[in-house]
Structures are given as structure tokens and as C-alpha cells.
Amino acid sequence: MDQYTTHTGVGVPLKRSDIDTDQIIPAVYLKRISRSGFEDGLFANWRKDPEFILNSEVYKNGTVLVAGPDFGTGSSREHAVWALQDYGFKVVISSRFGDIFRGNSGKAGLLAAQVDEKVVQKLWDYLDHTPGGQITVDLETQTVTAGDSLKESFEIDPHTRTRLLNGLDDISLTLSHDAEIVSYEASRPAWKPTTL
Amino acid sequence: MGQTLAEKVWNEHVVRSAPGEPDLLYIDLHLIHELSSAQAFDGLRAAGRTVRRPELTLATEDHNVPTLAWDEPISDPVSRTQVETLRNNAAEFGLRLHPLGDVDQGIVHVIGPQLGLTQPGMTIVCGDSHTATHGAFGAIAFGIGTSEVEHVLATQALPQAKPRTLAVTVHGSLSTGVSAKDLILHLISKVGTSGGQGYIVEYRGQAIRELSMEGRMTICNMSIEWGAKAGLIGPDETTFAYIKDKPEAPTGAVWDAAVAHWETLVTDEDAVFDKEIVLDAAEVTPFVTWGTNPGQGAPLSAAVPDPADFEDEQDRAAAEKALDYMGLAAGTPLRNIKVDTVFIGSCTNGRIEDLRAAAAVLRGRKVAGDTRLLVVPGSFRVRLQAQEEGLDKVFIDAGAEWRGAGCSMCTAVNPDSLRPGERSASTSNRNFEGRQGAGSRTHLVSPQVAAATAVRGTLASPADLEPSFI
Ligand code: SF4
């Protein structure tokens, strides 16, 4: 996985709450067996509306999504993270994330930055005044900055932060504890079910 | 201080614990299906890794599969590719797979318990958010993403931050005609879709104890719909009786050893939960949703709410959006809402008891003329059992379509979907925009309400129907 330190890009205000992963990518777009090409499905139903924010020229190259609370609830589909990434997003900022979405983001290298609800509102205000304005998200210092005066901190769990900063592969990390897994396995009760 | 059930099960599975790191948890059972696994196997191959414990892994085909003509090749080429990819992966890595046409094929959360593979005190994961269904047996079961599927395949372990614990205690008994589905919809409408965020929930109290395993699974199934990481219920005699004699259940002395351990899996008297919610079962009545998330629900006897009545600004905006999408006017009695299609099935309500409940309402009655009723058993064995009991005849005589097993219209990635603007009463778990097909409008209901709705053509409970004379 690539190392992640800081990112600066066009902020996209998505002023909705409860954006579940069925909205981020409807199920019909999940049938691909590859790991790429999910950008077509991103917000597919909403993008049919010409007024939808991603259809605006100003936000065409947006990379920092600023969304309402409870972003990424619902289905566990990691495709939601891939669709955002394939479309070009590097960061999602919200005041609350669905648990599984947050986990998936951390694994796939999309930064899910959790901020206070007031900070989301400030960022939206900033973007309303400065359409196409840039937002910088610094993982090292855990800060979001925009314009001349806006500087706020964000939350991310320390383990995910360390992994992203160092570009560590989660599976390799677990495999480095193989001896502990083996010793755990030796102590498992014999009556636990098996499938084969 | 004592421990909660969730803490006991969690602690029994910690492979490694270190400060500043999430716990590394051992996974007892990994369930796999075609929709969320292809990229995980690719990742495994690319890294030159293999499946560490094939014997703790089970695969089935459920999301994509057709519920008609299941003995013919799948006609949708994209679905076919995905299913074939799973078959190839299962063969390559030596995994047990129940493919379409196999008697044990079905929705992943229906077949685990039915095979007896879901047992108390286990850790169970699946690339599917409704994995908490298995928590009904006193297991810690939760949904994971595709990267984590790859992680579990490669290591049989998963790093996880320990969630906080929450107790939902339901005092008293549910009234006649009120089901587990009504109870969980009632709960979610009270606490909201993020009320359980960051928690493992234990459902307890008299009303929970009195539920069958099927009812308990319905409750735990919808834990994710109010944001919880997982939901579980302490195992008891009901649990043991359900597991006994299932194909993969332990037998003889091994059974005794297993039960002896399972009996220890209860929350200690002096254990403390991080949070508690208390409900009175007597308050629960048949419940339906009117909006586009599972928290937007009301008793069937109520009317579509007026967004202006919501105090919270965000709730108000969400309600306005939902009513607009659902094509509903505030103040309309819910019972007057006309439904085009009724769907009985899914991992929430596609088990034998659900079909029995629906058939009991439909016996001697007919589905309304302009309404379509789809009955989709959660697994092929549920289908066979229903046929043995003659339920299929009841459904067919009433005018319903009696289908093969799978997720079907719950998520509509197979051919069963609604047309834009079409309205359904559905026993599934999600009423999100477009969930049952682009532009689809979903009302979540119990099997009893679904069956009565099919008869009347508008949202209804069995009490609303003319007496049947059979
Ligand atoms: S029935 Fe619905 S909720 Fe259950 S596993 Fe299938 S798609 Fe998911």
C-alpha cells in the first residue's frame, strides 16, 4: 500500500446525511470481479440528476468529499470505497462513519477523517463561498485546513493512522504474528465445528 | 467484576493483545459468497498466499442467483461470471461450496445455522453486513469488507478494536400477532440508525427469551441497521435444542462437552454494560417503515408523519427527502398505502417459521388482483421443508409465486427487482433508495404483515382481514 502523509485537492460538499453504501454504489454495479472500474457506479442514481453536485464542472476534479453525518452506513460492500477511489477521491470528511465503511477505508487507503459536525458546516460554508476551493488534509498532524483561516483537527484511530503513514500491509502484519496464531490454534477446543 | 457474554466470547478469541494495537482475534468460521470474494482471492493469488484453514471456511451462492430456472445456466452473463469465479476459487483453494442446485445452497446466514455450523461462543465473519444474524446463538458475528475477507483467508485472524457493550433489555411478553420483526423495527425507530454505533449489543429480557431461534435471528440480523457492530443473545435451552441433531452439530460425549461450555456463556450478574436500553414488549405493535432508512418507521395503525413535526433539523430534512422519494403525503394512514409487490424472504425473514407465519395468514385467502406476491425461501432446505408441510400449496393457491432460494429481491442483483416507482412491502431489512431496483419504494414489514398486505393490496395486519373460513 502507498504511504499517505498529506493531500490537497478540490473539496466537494455533499450535503446529505445517512449516505448508505447502497447510495454510494448501487448493488447492480457490484458484479465486476476485478478491483478497478467502479467509478461508473459511484452515486449512480444521483448522478442521473443534472443538478447533482458531481455533475458540476467546478467539482469535476474533486478529491476531498465533505459529507453529512452517518456516511457509509449499511452494506459492507468495500466496492463503496473502491468507487470513491476509482473516481478520484482521496479523503472523505464526515462527523460520523459507518463502522464497516471506516474499516474498509483504512484497509484500502482512502482516508476517512472524522471531524466535529461544526467543522463539516464550516467546510461547507467555505466551499459555498469558494466553489472549487482546495482543502488540505494532513495525516501527520491530523489537521484539515482550507482557505486562510480554517484549521481544524480530525480523528482517526491511531492504528489505522500508523498503517497509512507507513504504507503497511495489514495481512503481512498479522502474518508476522504467526507463532501466536499457531499457539492459539493448538489450544482451540476439539469440538469446534469444521466444514470439511 | 463479572463479564458480559460479548466480553467472554471476545476474550476467548484473542490471539494477541498489545497496547496501542487492536486485538488480534481468531476466527472460528468464515462464510463466503460470490458478491464480495472475487477480489479477495485475486489478492491472495497476487501475494502468493493460500487459504490458511479451508476447514473453517464455507462458501455458497446466494446474492446473484436466479430464483427461477435454477437448474439452467445463469442467463445474465455478469452474474454467471461472478458465480463461476467463486466455483473456480473454491476448487482451487479446496473450499466447501454449496452451489446453485445443491440441497444445502441458500442465503449464507440461513445455511450456517441450518447446517449446525453456527454455534454458541464462536467468532463468525462474512463479507456481508448481516452476519450478526449468527449472534442469535451467542456468537460474535460481524460483517467485513473484501480486504478483510482476504485477511481472514490468509491468516484466519483479524485485527479488531474491542467495541463497547450495550444491553437492550425487553421486559414482558410480545402480544399475540406481534413478531420479532415488529420488535426490532420498533427499537430502531426509537434509537435511530446510528444508536448502536461502536457497540456489541446483547438483546435480553423476557421477550427475547421467549423468542424461537428464528425470531432471535431476525432480531440479531438487523443489528447493523442501527449501527451496531454485532448483536447477540445468550444461549439457552432453546438454542441447544435447535442445534442438536443438525448435520454438523457435535454428538455424544463431544456434545456434552460443548454444552457444558456453552452454559458458561451468559452475562454475569455483576457485569456492567457501557450502555443500557430498556423496552417494554407490551408497547410493541405491528410496525412498518414509511421512509428510506430502517429507522423511519411507525406502528401500522399510525399515519405517514409530517416532517414539520420533527424537532431535529436533520431528521426533518431526511423525512422530507424520504417522503418525496417514497411518493407519500404526510397524514396518509399507513393502512391506505397501496402496494404493488409483496416480497417474503431474505436472511431476515426467509426461514421456515417465517413461511409458516405467512402461510397461516394466506390459507384460504387470495392475493389481491393487482398485487404480486413473491415467496422466496432463504435456503433450498427451507423450500423442501415448506413443501413437506404443504406450505407451497397454500402460497400457490393464494396466487403467489413460489421461488427457489437466494437473496432475490432483498438487494435485486439477480433478476428479481422492482420497476422505478414500484412500491413493495418487504420482509427484508433495508428500505434504502433504490435497494430493490432503481427508483424502487420499499416498506419493511413482518411476514404476517406482508401476507395480510398481499391479500388486501394495502399495508395491513392479519387483524384487518375478513375471517377466512378454512
Ligand atoms: S438476503 Fe439481503 S441482507 Fe441478507 S445476505 Fe442476502 S442481500 Fe444481504
XYZ file of C-alpha atoms in Angstrom, chain B:
470
model
C -16.232 -7.642 38.360
C -18.156 -10.028 36.145
C -18.073 -10.150 32.397
C -20.722 -9.720 29.748
C -21.367 -12.501 27.255
C -19.696 -10.477 24.495
C -16.584 -9.934 26.622
C -16.345 -13.652 27.406
C -16.565 -14.669 23.762
C -14.195 -11.908 22.709
C -11.586 -12.806 25.324
C -11.700 -16.465 24.345
C -10.587 -15.496 20.830
C -7.773 -13.056 21.496
C -4.638 -14.380 19.811
C -2.597 -11.344 20.689
C -3.199 -8.169 22.594
C -0.744 -5.287 22.757
C -1.059 -1.681 23.899
C -1.894 0.722 21.098
C -2.915 -2.096 18.792
C -6.293 -3.613 18.064
C -6.700 -7.157 19.427
C -5.907 -9.927 17.004
C -8.981 -12.179 17.041
C -9.121 -15.777 15.915
C -11.991 -16.523 13.536
C -13.860 -19.815 14.023
C -15.935 -19.692 10.867
C -15.567 -17.691 7.671
C -18.562 -17.617 5.353
C -18.117 -16.664 1.730
C -20.380 -15.791 -1.185
C -19.919 -14.715 -4.773
C -20.525 -10.992 -4.439
C -17.726 -9.939 -2.104
C -14.999 -12.557 -2.512
C -13.558 -12.468 -6.055
C -11.121 -9.610 -5.399
C -10.039 -11.240 -2.118
C -8.975 -14.429 -3.891
C -7.183 -12.340 -6.529
C -5.296 -10.581 -3.758
C -4.350 -13.918 -2.245
C -3.003 -15.202 -5.545
C -1.137 -11.973 -6.291
C 0.671 -12.228 -2.945
C 1.376 -15.942 -3.388
C -0.666 -16.788 -0.285
C -3.109 -19.570 0.358
C -6.181 -20.205 2.496
C -4.836 -20.947 5.952
C -7.777 -23.018 7.239
C -10.041 -24.260 4.438
C -11.882 -26.388 7.010
C -13.078 -23.258 8.809
C -14.442 -21.762 5.600
C -17.780 -22.305 3.867
C -18.956 -20.886 0.550
C -22.384 -20.598 -1.006
C -24.064 -18.848 -3.929
C -26.872 -16.552 -2.873
C -26.827 -12.888 -3.893
C -26.782 -13.189 -7.650
C -28.559 -16.418 -8.326
C -31.888 -16.619 -10.146
C -34.900 -17.966 -8.255
C -36.477 -19.364 -11.406
C -34.911 -21.964 -13.723
C -32.060 -22.520 -11.250
C -31.151 -25.778 -12.914
C -30.247 -23.983 -16.138
C -27.106 -21.937 -16.783
C -27.467 -18.404 -15.345
C -28.610 -16.209 -18.220
C -27.145 -12.906 -17.011
C -23.516 -13.110 -18.180
C -22.154 -10.863 -15.418
C -23.823 -12.876 -12.657
C -22.714 -16.084 -14.311
C -19.098 -14.911 -14.365
C -19.234 -13.993 -10.711
C -20.705 -17.368 -9.716
C -18.241 -19.249 -11.899
C -15.396 -17.270 -10.374
C -16.483 -18.429 -6.919
C -16.652 -22.041 -8.133
C -13.151 -21.804 -9.575
C -11.799 -20.210 -6.422
C -13.427 -22.828 -4.198
C -11.966 -25.598 -6.343
C -8.504 -24.036 -6.476
C -8.279 -23.473 -2.720
C -10.114 -26.625 -1.657
C -13.154 -24.975 -0.039
C -16.557 -26.481 0.631
C -19.108 -24.839 -1.639
C -22.864 -25.258 -1.824
C -23.590 -24.225 -5.401
C -26.910 -23.456 -7.014
C -28.849 -26.697 -7.331
C -27.238 -28.208 -4.220
C -29.684 -29.085 -1.455
C -27.681 -27.023 1.050
C -27.488 -23.918 -1.132
C -29.080 -20.783 0.240
C -28.516 -17.402 1.841
C -25.269 -17.566 3.746
C -26.925 -16.539 7.037
C -29.634 -19.141 6.674
C -27.420 -22.118 5.840
C -24.834 -21.635 8.618
C -27.386 -22.197 11.404
C -29.255 -24.823 9.408
C -26.118 -26.926 8.955
C -25.353 -26.641 12.653
C -22.108 -24.796 11.890
C -23.265 -21.735 13.797
C -22.765 -22.496 17.481
C -22.541 -20.516 20.722
C -19.302 -18.805 21.649
C -17.883 -18.709 18.158
C -16.438 -15.852 16.155
C -18.015 -15.761 12.706
C -17.323 -13.327 9.896
C -18.595 -12.898 6.366
C -18.242 -10.282 3.667
C -21.808 -9.254 4.310
C -23.184 -6.772 6.794
C -25.963 -9.017 8.107
C -23.563 -11.533 9.593
C -24.800 -10.550 13.059
C -27.695 -12.949 12.359
C -25.481 -15.716 13.792
C -25.273 -13.769 17.052
C -28.672 -15.281 17.892
C -26.693 -18.340 19.030
C -24.457 -16.377 21.378
C -21.674 -15.956 18.828
C -19.800 -12.778 17.984
C -20.605 -12.426 14.312
C -19.988 -9.379 12.159
C -19.719 -8.223 8.567
C -16.372 -7.420 6.959
C -15.152 -5.863 3.713
C -13.334 -7.613 0.896
C -9.843 -6.658 2.163
C -10.751 -8.307 5.441
C -12.098 -11.373 3.627
C -8.635 -11.699 2.106
C -7.110 -11.149 5.543
C -9.134 -13.951 7.122
C -8.498 -16.302 4.218
C -4.763 -15.741 4.589
C -4.468 -15.709 8.378
C -7.726 -16.991 9.981
C -7.394 -13.976 12.237
C -8.467 -10.361 12.126
C -7.232 -7.278 13.984
C -10.239 -5.664 15.683
C -10.672 -2.837 18.130
C -12.759 -4.006 21.057
C -16.239 -2.474 20.852
C -18.122 -1.206 23.874
C -21.047 -3.224 25.187
C -24.717 -2.301 25.132
C -27.675 -4.151 26.625
C -31.138 -3.974 25.132
C -33.498 -5.418 27.718
C -37.050 -6.136 26.622
C -39.352 -6.691 29.615
C -42.647 -8.544 29.388
C -44.072 -10.592 26.529
C -44.898 -9.627 22.976
C -48.661 -9.510 22.340
C -50.300 -12.089 20.092
C -49.836 -11.175 16.450
C -46.668 -9.184 17.186
C -43.414 -10.651 15.913
C -39.661 -10.287 16.352
C -39.582 -8.131 13.214
C -42.029 -5.639 14.731
C -39.886 -5.504 17.859
C -36.641 -4.733 16.044
C -38.289 -2.139 13.752
C -39.826 -0.539 16.845
C -36.417 -0.440 18.538
C -34.639 1.088 15.529
C -37.269 3.788 15.127
C -36.720 4.696 18.779
C -32.931 4.793 18.831
C -32.186 5.841 15.248
C -29.907 4.289 12.638
C -26.714 5.238 14.465
C -27.897 4.463 18.012
C -25.759 1.331 18.272
C -22.589 2.691 16.715
C -19.422 1.335 18.251
C -21.238 -1.296 20.333
C -21.761 -5.003 20.506
C -25.368 -5.350 21.579
C -26.756 -8.059 23.805
C -30.517 -8.484 23.481
C -32.009 -9.825 26.709
C -35.079 -9.915 28.889
C -38.238 -11.980 28.932
C -39.494 -11.130 25.440
C -36.150 -12.160 23.918
C -36.022 -15.400 25.959
C -39.483 -16.276 24.696
C -38.475 -15.981 21.043
C -37.727 -19.021 18.899
C -34.282 -19.238 17.271
C -35.819 -17.918 14.056
C -37.178 -14.874 15.884
C -33.841 -14.308 17.613
C -32.091 -14.430 14.247
C -34.493 -11.787 12.891
C -33.566 -9.523 15.804
C -29.802 -10.011 15.575
C -29.930 -9.759 11.768
C -30.970 -6.123 11.951
C -28.314 -5.026 14.486
C -26.363 -3.348 11.693
C -29.441 -1.302 10.804
C -28.991 0.719 13.951
C -25.232 0.878 13.549
C -24.150 -1.887 15.936
C -21.010 -3.866 15.225
C -22.759 -7.084 16.222
C -25.768 -8.281 18.171
C -26.042 -11.405 20.264
C -28.286 -13.334 22.604
C -27.219 -15.598 25.454
C -27.542 -19.275 24.527
C -30.116 -21.325 26.447
C -32.217 -24.492 26.128
C -33.940 -23.054 23.026
C -30.525 -22.627 21.423
C -29.271 -26.097 22.341
C -32.491 -27.757 21.170
C -32.181 -26.020 17.811
C -28.575 -27.122 17.270
C -28.983 -30.698 18.445
C -29.034 -33.204 15.593
C -28.162 -30.614 12.959
C -25.736 -32.145 10.408
C -22.577 -30.526 11.810
C -23.606 -30.441 15.473
C -21.395 -32.331 17.917
C -22.675 -35.702 19.145
C -22.249 -37.988 22.162
C -19.622 -37.017 24.691
C -18.456 -34.171 22.485
C -21.964 -32.706 22.583
C -21.898 -32.832 26.371
C -18.542 -31.087 26.480
C -19.761 -28.421 24.100
C -22.980 -27.797 26.039
C -21.050 -27.637 29.306
C -19.029 -24.797 27.842
C -21.980 -23.080 26.184
C -23.767 -22.956 29.519
C -20.996 -20.706 30.854
C -21.678 -18.192 28.100
C -24.000 -15.902 29.979
C -23.553 -12.358 31.180
C -22.530 -12.458 34.834
C -24.943 -10.961 37.347
C -22.465 -8.250 38.315
C -21.274 -7.446 34.809
C -21.639 -3.848 33.706
C -22.609 -2.745 30.217
C -21.326 0.544 28.836
C -24.881 1.483 27.961
C -28.384 0.101 28.527
C -31.662 0.481 26.698
C -34.888 -0.821 28.215
C -38.045 -1.567 26.263
C -41.494 -2.740 27.238
C -42.706 -5.537 24.972
C -46.335 -4.576 25.605
C -45.751 -1.314 23.714
C -44.835 -3.094 20.506
C -47.493 -3.409 17.802
C -47.251 -4.369 14.113
C -44.715 -1.943 12.733
C -43.839 -0.756 9.221
C -41.421 1.731 7.692
C -42.572 4.759 5.701
C -39.152 6.224 4.776
C -35.816 5.333 3.233
C -33.912 4.074 6.223
C -34.948 1.396 8.724
C -35.324 3.966 11.493
C -38.094 5.772 9.646
C -40.927 3.573 10.844
C -44.213 3.766 12.726
C -46.951 1.500 14.064
C -49.161 0.259 11.253
C -52.089 1.990 12.939
C -50.412 5.407 12.542
C -50.263 7.813 9.622
C -47.367 8.990 7.487
C -45.669 11.579 9.734
C -45.438 15.253 8.930
C -41.776 16.293 8.549
C -42.670 19.588 10.220
C -43.252 17.653 13.443
C -39.609 16.543 13.670
C -37.724 18.689 16.140
C -34.251 17.879 14.893
C -33.440 19.801 11.728
C -31.551 16.935 10.138
C -34.366 14.463 10.873
C -36.812 16.886 9.335
C -34.770 17.267 6.151
C -34.307 13.495 5.960
C -38.052 12.903 6.397
C -38.872 15.414 3.669
C -36.461 13.744 1.270
C -37.798 10.319 2.187
C -41.465 11.225 1.659
C -40.597 12.815 -1.651
C -38.748 9.697 -2.771
C -41.459 7.390 -1.451
C -44.228 9.398 -3.111
C -46.148 9.731 0.163
C -48.163 12.580 1.604
C -47.971 13.401 5.303
C -51.104 12.372 7.177
C -51.983 9.421 4.923
C -52.978 6.473 7.123
C -50.330 3.799 6.620
C -53.090 1.250 6.093
C -54.222 3.168 2.991
C -50.898 2.798 1.211
C -51.335 0.717 -1.904
C -48.607 -1.831 -2.549
C -47.673 -3.340 -5.931
C -45.424 -6.189 -4.876
C -45.002 -8.141 -1.676
C -41.700 -9.911 -1.046
C -41.436 -12.616 1.601
C -37.882 -13.839 2.023
C -34.289 -12.726 2.837
C -31.932 -13.524 5.711
C -34.213 -11.507 7.985
C -37.418 -13.445 7.369
C -36.779 -16.296 4.917
C -36.711 -19.183 7.390
C -39.300 -21.908 7.874
C -41.066 -20.219 10.767
C -41.491 -17.066 8.676
C -43.041 -19.057 5.844
C -45.339 -20.831 8.304
C -46.484 -17.473 9.702
C -47.177 -16.115 6.226
C -48.959 -19.294 5.130
C -51.173 -19.207 8.212
C -52.462 -15.823 7.063
C -52.795 -16.810 3.407
C -54.528 -20.133 3.964
C -57.959 -19.956 2.297
C -57.343 -16.430 1.038
C -56.296 -14.872 -2.266
C -53.679 -12.302 -3.149
C -55.375 -9.053 -4.295
C -55.879 -8.812 -8.040
C -53.344 -6.108 -8.839
C -50.761 -7.223 -6.295
C -47.889 -9.603 -6.862
C -46.594 -11.849 -4.077
C -43.164 -13.417 -4.284
C -42.252 -16.080 -1.728
C -38.539 -16.848 -1.752
C -37.266 -19.383 0.805
C -33.949 -18.484 2.418
C -32.422 -21.816 1.504
C -33.194 -24.830 -0.595
C -33.749 -26.902 2.542
C -36.285 -24.354 3.768
C -38.009 -24.772 0.408
C -38.094 -28.540 0.790
C -39.304 -28.349 4.367
C -42.090 -25.954 3.350
C -43.118 -28.353 0.606
C -43.174 -31.214 3.056
C -45.557 -29.200 5.205
C -47.705 -28.275 2.206
C -46.971 -24.556 2.544
C -46.089 -24.306 -1.135
C -49.668 -25.273 -1.974
C -51.021 -22.567 0.300
C -48.867 -19.959 -1.418
C -49.655 -21.161 -4.931
C -53.404 -21.470 -4.213
C -53.386 -17.918 -2.896
C -51.832 -16.764 -6.172
C -48.244 -16.272 -5.024
C -45.073 -17.097 -6.944
C -43.174 -19.899 -5.178
C -39.470 -19.458 -5.936
C -36.050 -21.035 -5.495
C -33.654 -19.987 -2.727
C -31.484 -16.870 -2.558
C -31.308 -13.188 -1.663
C -33.608 -12.337 -4.547
C -35.478 -9.041 -4.220
C -33.786 -8.119 -0.958
C -30.997 -6.500 -2.918
C -32.070 -7.136 -6.507
C -28.770 -8.132 -8.071
C -30.491 -11.175 -9.520
C -33.420 -10.822 -11.958
C -35.952 -10.156 -9.147
C -36.283 -6.393 -8.935
C -38.896 -3.657 -8.804
C -39.520 -1.178 -11.615
C -38.891 2.528 -10.968
C -41.657 3.915 -8.755
C -42.965 0.453 -7.884
C -43.903 0.029 -4.219
C -43.221 -3.061 -2.151
C -43.947 -4.452 1.265
C -40.848 -6.472 2.004
C -39.758 -8.716 4.851
C -36.112 -7.831 4.175
C -34.008 -5.400 6.187
C -33.269 -2.339 4.074
C -35.560 0.275 2.602
C -32.770 2.430 1.169
C -33.361 4.372 -2.041
C -33.051 2.005 -4.978
C -32.374 -1.039 -2.795
C -34.876 -3.252 -4.641
C -34.131 -1.765 -8.064
C -33.567 1.806 -9.322
C -36.431 4.016 -8.131
C -37.988 1.246 -6.001
C -40.033 2.157 -2.906
C -39.785 -0.260 -0.008
C -41.820 -0.671 3.178
C -40.214 -3.058 5.659
C -42.695 -5.381 7.338
C -43.004 -8.699 9.194
C -44.067 -11.904 7.370
C -47.547 -11.650 8.925
C -47.998 -8.073 7.764
C -46.555 -8.983 4.343
C -49.096 -11.770 3.893
C -52.031 -9.637 5.027
C -50.843 -6.813 2.777
C -50.772 -9.159 -0.193
C -54.403 -10.092 0.489
C -55.694 -6.563 0.986
C -53.393 -4.843 -1.536
C -52.660 -2.115 1.019
C -50.452 -2.258 4.113
C -52.366 -4.419 6.582
C -52.053 -6.772 9.514
C -53.900 -10.111 9.770
C -56.379 -8.421 12.131
C -57.507 -6.220 9.225
C -58.643 -9.171 7.116
C -62.126 -10.636 6.757
C -62.283 -14.013 8.505
C -61.227 -16.930 6.350
C -63.480 -19.979 6.579
C -60.877 -22.657 6.125
